[in-house]
mmCIF file of C-alpha atoms in Angstrom:
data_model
loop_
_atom_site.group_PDB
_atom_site.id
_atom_site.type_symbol
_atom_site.label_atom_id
_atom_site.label_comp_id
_atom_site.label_asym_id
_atom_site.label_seq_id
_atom_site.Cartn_x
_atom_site.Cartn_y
_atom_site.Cartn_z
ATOM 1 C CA UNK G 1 -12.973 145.958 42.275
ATOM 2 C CA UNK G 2 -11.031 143.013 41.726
ATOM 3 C CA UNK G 3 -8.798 141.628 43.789
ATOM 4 C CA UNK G 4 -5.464 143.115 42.332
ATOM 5 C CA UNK G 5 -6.838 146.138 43.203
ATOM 6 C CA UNK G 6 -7.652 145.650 46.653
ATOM 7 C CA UNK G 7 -4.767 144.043 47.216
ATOM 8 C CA UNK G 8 -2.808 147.282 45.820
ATOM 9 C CA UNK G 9 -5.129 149.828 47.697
ATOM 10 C CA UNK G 10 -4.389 147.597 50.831
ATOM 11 C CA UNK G 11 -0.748 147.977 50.263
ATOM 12 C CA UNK G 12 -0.796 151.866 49.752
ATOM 13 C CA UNK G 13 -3.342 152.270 52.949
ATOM 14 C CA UNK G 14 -0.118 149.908 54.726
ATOM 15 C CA UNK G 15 2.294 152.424 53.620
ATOM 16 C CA UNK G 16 0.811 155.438 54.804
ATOM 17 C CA UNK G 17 0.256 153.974 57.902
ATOM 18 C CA UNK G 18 3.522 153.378 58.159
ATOM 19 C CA UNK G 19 4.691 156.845 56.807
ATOM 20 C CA UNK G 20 2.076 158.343 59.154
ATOM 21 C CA UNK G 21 4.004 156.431 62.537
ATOM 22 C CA UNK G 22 6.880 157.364 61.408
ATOM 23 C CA UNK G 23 6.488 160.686 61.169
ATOM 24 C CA UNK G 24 4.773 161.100 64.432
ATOM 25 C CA UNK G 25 7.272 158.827 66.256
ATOM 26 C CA UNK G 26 9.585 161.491 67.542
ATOM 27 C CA UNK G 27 7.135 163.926 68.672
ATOM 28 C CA UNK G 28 5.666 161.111 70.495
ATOM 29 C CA UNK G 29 8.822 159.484 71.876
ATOM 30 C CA UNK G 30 9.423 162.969 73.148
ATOM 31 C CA UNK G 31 6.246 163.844 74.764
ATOM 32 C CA UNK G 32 6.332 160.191 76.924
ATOM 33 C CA UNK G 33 9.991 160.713 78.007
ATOM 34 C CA UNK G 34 8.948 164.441 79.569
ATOM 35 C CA UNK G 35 5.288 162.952 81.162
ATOM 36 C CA UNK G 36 7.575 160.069 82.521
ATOM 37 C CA UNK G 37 11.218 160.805 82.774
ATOM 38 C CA UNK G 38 12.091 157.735 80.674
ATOM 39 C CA UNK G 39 15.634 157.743 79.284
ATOM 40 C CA UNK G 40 16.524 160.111 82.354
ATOM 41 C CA UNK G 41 14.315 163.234 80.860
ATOM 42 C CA UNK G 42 14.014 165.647 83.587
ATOM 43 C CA UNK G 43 10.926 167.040 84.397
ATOM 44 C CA UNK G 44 10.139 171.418 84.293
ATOM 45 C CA UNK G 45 8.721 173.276 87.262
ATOM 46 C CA UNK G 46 7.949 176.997 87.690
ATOM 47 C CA UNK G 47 8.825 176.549 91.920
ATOM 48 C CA UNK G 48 10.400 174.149 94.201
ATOM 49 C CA UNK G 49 7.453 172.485 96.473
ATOM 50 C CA UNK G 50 6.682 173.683 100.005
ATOM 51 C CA UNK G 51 7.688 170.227 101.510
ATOM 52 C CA UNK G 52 11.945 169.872 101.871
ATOM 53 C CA UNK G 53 13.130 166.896 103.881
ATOM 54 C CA UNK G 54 15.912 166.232 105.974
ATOM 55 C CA UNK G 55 16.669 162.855 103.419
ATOM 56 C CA UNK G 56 20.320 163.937 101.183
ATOM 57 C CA UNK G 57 20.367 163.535 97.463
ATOM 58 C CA UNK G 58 23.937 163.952 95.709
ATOM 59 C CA UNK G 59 23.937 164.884 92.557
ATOM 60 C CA UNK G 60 26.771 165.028 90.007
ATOM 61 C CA UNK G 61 27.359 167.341 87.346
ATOM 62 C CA UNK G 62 28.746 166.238 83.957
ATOM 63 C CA UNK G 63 29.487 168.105 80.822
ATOM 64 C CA UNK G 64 30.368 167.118 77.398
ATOM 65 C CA UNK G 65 30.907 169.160 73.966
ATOM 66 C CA UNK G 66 29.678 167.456 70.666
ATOM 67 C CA UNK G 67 33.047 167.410 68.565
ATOM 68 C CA UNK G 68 32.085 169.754 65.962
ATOM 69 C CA UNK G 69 31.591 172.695 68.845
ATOM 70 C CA UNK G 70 34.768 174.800 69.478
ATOM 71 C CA UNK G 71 34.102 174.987 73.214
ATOM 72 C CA UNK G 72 35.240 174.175 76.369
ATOM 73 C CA UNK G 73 32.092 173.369 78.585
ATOM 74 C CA UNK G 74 32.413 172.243 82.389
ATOM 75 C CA UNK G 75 30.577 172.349 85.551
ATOM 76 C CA UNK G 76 32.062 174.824 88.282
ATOM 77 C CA UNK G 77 31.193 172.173 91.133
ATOM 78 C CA UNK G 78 31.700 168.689 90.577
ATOM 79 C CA UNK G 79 28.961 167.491 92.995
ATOM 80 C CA UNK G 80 26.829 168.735 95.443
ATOM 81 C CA UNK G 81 24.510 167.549 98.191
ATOM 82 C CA UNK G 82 20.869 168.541 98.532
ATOM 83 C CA UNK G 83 18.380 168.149 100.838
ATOM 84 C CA UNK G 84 15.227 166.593 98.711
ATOM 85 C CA UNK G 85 12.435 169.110 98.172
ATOM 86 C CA UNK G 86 15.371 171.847 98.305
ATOM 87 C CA UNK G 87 16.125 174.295 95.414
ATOM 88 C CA UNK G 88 19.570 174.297 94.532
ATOM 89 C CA UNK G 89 21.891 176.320 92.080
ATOM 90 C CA UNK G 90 24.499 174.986 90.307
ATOM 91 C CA UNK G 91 26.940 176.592 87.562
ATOM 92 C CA UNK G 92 28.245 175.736 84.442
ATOM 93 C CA UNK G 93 31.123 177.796 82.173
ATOM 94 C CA UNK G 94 31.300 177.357 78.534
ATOM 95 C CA UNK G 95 34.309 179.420 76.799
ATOM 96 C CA UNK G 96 34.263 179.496 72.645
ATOM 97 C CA UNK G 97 37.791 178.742 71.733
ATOM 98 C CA UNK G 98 37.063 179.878 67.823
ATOM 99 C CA UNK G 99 37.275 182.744 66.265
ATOM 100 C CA UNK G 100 33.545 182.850 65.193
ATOM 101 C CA UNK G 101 30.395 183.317 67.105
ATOM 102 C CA UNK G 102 29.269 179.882 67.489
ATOM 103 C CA UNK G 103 26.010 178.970 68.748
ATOM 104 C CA UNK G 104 24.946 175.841 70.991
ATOM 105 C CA UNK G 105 22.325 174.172 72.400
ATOM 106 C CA UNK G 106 22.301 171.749 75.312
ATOM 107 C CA UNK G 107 20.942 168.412 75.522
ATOM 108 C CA UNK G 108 20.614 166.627 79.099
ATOM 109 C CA UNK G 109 19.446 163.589 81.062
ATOM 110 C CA UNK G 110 20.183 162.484 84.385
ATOM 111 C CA UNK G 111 20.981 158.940 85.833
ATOM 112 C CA UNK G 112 20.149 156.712 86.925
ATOM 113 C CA UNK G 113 17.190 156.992 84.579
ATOM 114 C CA UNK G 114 14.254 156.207 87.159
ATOM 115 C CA UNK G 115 15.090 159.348 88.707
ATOM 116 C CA UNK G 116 14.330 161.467 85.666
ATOM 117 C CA UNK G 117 10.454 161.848 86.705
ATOM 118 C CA UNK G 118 11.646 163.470 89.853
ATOM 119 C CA UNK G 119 14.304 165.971 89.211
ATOM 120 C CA UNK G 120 12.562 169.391 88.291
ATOM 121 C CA UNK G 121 14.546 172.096 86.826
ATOM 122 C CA UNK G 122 12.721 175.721 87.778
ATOM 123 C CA UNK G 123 15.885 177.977 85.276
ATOM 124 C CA UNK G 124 18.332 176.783 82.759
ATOM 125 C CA UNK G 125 20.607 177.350 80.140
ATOM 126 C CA UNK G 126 19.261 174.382 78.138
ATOM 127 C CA UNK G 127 16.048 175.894 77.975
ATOM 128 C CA UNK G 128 17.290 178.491 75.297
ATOM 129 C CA UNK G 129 20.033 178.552 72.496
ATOM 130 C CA UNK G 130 23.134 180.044 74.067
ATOM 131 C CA UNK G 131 25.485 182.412 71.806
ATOM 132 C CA UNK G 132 29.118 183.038 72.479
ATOM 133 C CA UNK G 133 31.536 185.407 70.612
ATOM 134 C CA UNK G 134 35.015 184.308 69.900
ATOM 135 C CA UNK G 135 37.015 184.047 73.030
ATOM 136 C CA UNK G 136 34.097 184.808 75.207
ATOM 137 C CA UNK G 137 33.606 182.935 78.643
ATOM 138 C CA UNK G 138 30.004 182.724 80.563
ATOM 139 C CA UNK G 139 28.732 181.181 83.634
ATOM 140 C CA UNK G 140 25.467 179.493 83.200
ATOM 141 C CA UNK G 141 23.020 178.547 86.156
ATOM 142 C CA UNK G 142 20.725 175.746 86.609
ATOM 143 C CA UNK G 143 18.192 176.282 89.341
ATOM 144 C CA UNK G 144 16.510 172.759 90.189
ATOM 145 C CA UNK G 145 15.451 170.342 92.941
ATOM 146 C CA UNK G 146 14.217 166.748 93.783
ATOM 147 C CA UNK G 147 10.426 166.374 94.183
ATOM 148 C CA UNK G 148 9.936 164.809 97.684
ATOM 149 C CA UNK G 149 7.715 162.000 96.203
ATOM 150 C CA UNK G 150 11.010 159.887 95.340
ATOM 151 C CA UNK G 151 10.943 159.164 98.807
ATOM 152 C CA UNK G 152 7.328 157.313 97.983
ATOM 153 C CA UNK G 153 8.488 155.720 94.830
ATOM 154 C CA UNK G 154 8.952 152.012 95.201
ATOM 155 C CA UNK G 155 11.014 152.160 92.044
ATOM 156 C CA UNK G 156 12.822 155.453 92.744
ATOM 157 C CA UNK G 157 13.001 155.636 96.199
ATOM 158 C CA UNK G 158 16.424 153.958 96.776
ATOM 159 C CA UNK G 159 18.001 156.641 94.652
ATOM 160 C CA UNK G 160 20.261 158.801 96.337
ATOM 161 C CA UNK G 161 23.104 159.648 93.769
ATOM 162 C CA UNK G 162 22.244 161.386 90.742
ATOM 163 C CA UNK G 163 23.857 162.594 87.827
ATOM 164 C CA UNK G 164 22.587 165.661 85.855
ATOM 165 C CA UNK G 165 24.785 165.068 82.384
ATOM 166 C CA UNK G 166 24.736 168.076 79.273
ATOM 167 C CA UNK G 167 25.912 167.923 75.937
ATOM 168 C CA UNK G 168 26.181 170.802 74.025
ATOM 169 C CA UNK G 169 25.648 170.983 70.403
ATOM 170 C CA UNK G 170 26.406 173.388 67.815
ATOM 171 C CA UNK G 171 23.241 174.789 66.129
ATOM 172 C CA UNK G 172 21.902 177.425 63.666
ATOM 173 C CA UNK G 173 20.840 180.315 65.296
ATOM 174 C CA UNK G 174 16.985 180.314 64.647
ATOM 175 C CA UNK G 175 17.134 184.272 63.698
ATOM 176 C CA UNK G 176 19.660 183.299 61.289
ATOM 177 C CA UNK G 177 17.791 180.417 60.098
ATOM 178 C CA UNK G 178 14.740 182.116 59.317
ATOM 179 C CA UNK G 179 17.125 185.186 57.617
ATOM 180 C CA UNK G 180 18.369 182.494 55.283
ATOM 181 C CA UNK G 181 14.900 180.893 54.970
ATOM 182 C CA UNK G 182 13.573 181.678 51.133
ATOM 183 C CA UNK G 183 11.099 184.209 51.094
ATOM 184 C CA UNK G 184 7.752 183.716 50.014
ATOM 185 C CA UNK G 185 6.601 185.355 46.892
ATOM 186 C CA UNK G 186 3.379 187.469 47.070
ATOM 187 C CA UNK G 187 2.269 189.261 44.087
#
């Protein structure tokens, strides 16, 4: 092989590699913000822990509507204090103001962002697409609570405001999605 060659193989084995990262970059990025919390990911439990201490967390509740969603989406508390270790319920309403069933899905983070690996949610709304009809008006929970070992956190352990932040998004409804999807041909 002379050395055109390798140098063109080399360059094709560089851009796969590349392609390859690339395409595995999200799916990674995601995984290590959920194992870690980075970027404020919170973390999913199926129970709140045994443990609940007499130490106060606040948390605030935010809510925010990506402009192309017809909705009006706000929390039904603006803050709330919790005892860490303690599962708490908080509610939030979304309303569609078109006159089309719209569906949405919720994105979320809290902050400060070090806190992220400790706030567990056990039930929400963000964990599924939500559908409203035109006009209609539901109240959505979010179950959750702070895992005690913030209090053992060197990094974390100062926190004792947090903010739990959505944003709701307008998406396609995955039945309708895979309605539209082309079917395959078998013959």
């Amino acid at each position: 092989m002379n050395r055109n060659s390798k140098t063109v193989v080399a360059l094709v084995g560089v851009v796969l590699t590349m392609g390859a990262l690339a395409w595995a970059a999200v799916p990674f990025y995601n995984w290590f913000c959920s194992v870690t919390g980075f970027g404020g990911t919170t973390q999913v439990s199926t129970q709140a822990p045994d443990e609940v201490l007499d130490e106060v967390v606040r948390v605030r509740f935010d809510a925010n509507v990506d402009k192309n969603l017809d909705w009006t989406f706000r929390p039904m508390q603006t803050r709330m204090d919790v005892r860490i270790g303690q599962n708490a319920m908080a509610y939030y309403e979304a309303v569609n103001n078109s006159d089309q069933t719209i569906t949405g899905t919720a994105s979320y983070n809290v902050a400060p962002d070090v806190s992220g690996y400790y706030f567990d949610k056990i039930q929400c709304f963000c964990f599924t697409e939500q559908t409203l009809k035109p006009g209609e008006r539901v109240e959505m929970p979010v179950s959750f609570f702070v895992d005690p070992e913030l209090v053992n956190d060197r990094d974390a352990s100062w926190v004792r405001d947090i903010t739990l932040s959505y944003t709701f998004h307008r998406t396609e409804p995955k039945q309708a999605a895979l309605d539209a999807a082309p079917a395959d041909n078998v013959n």
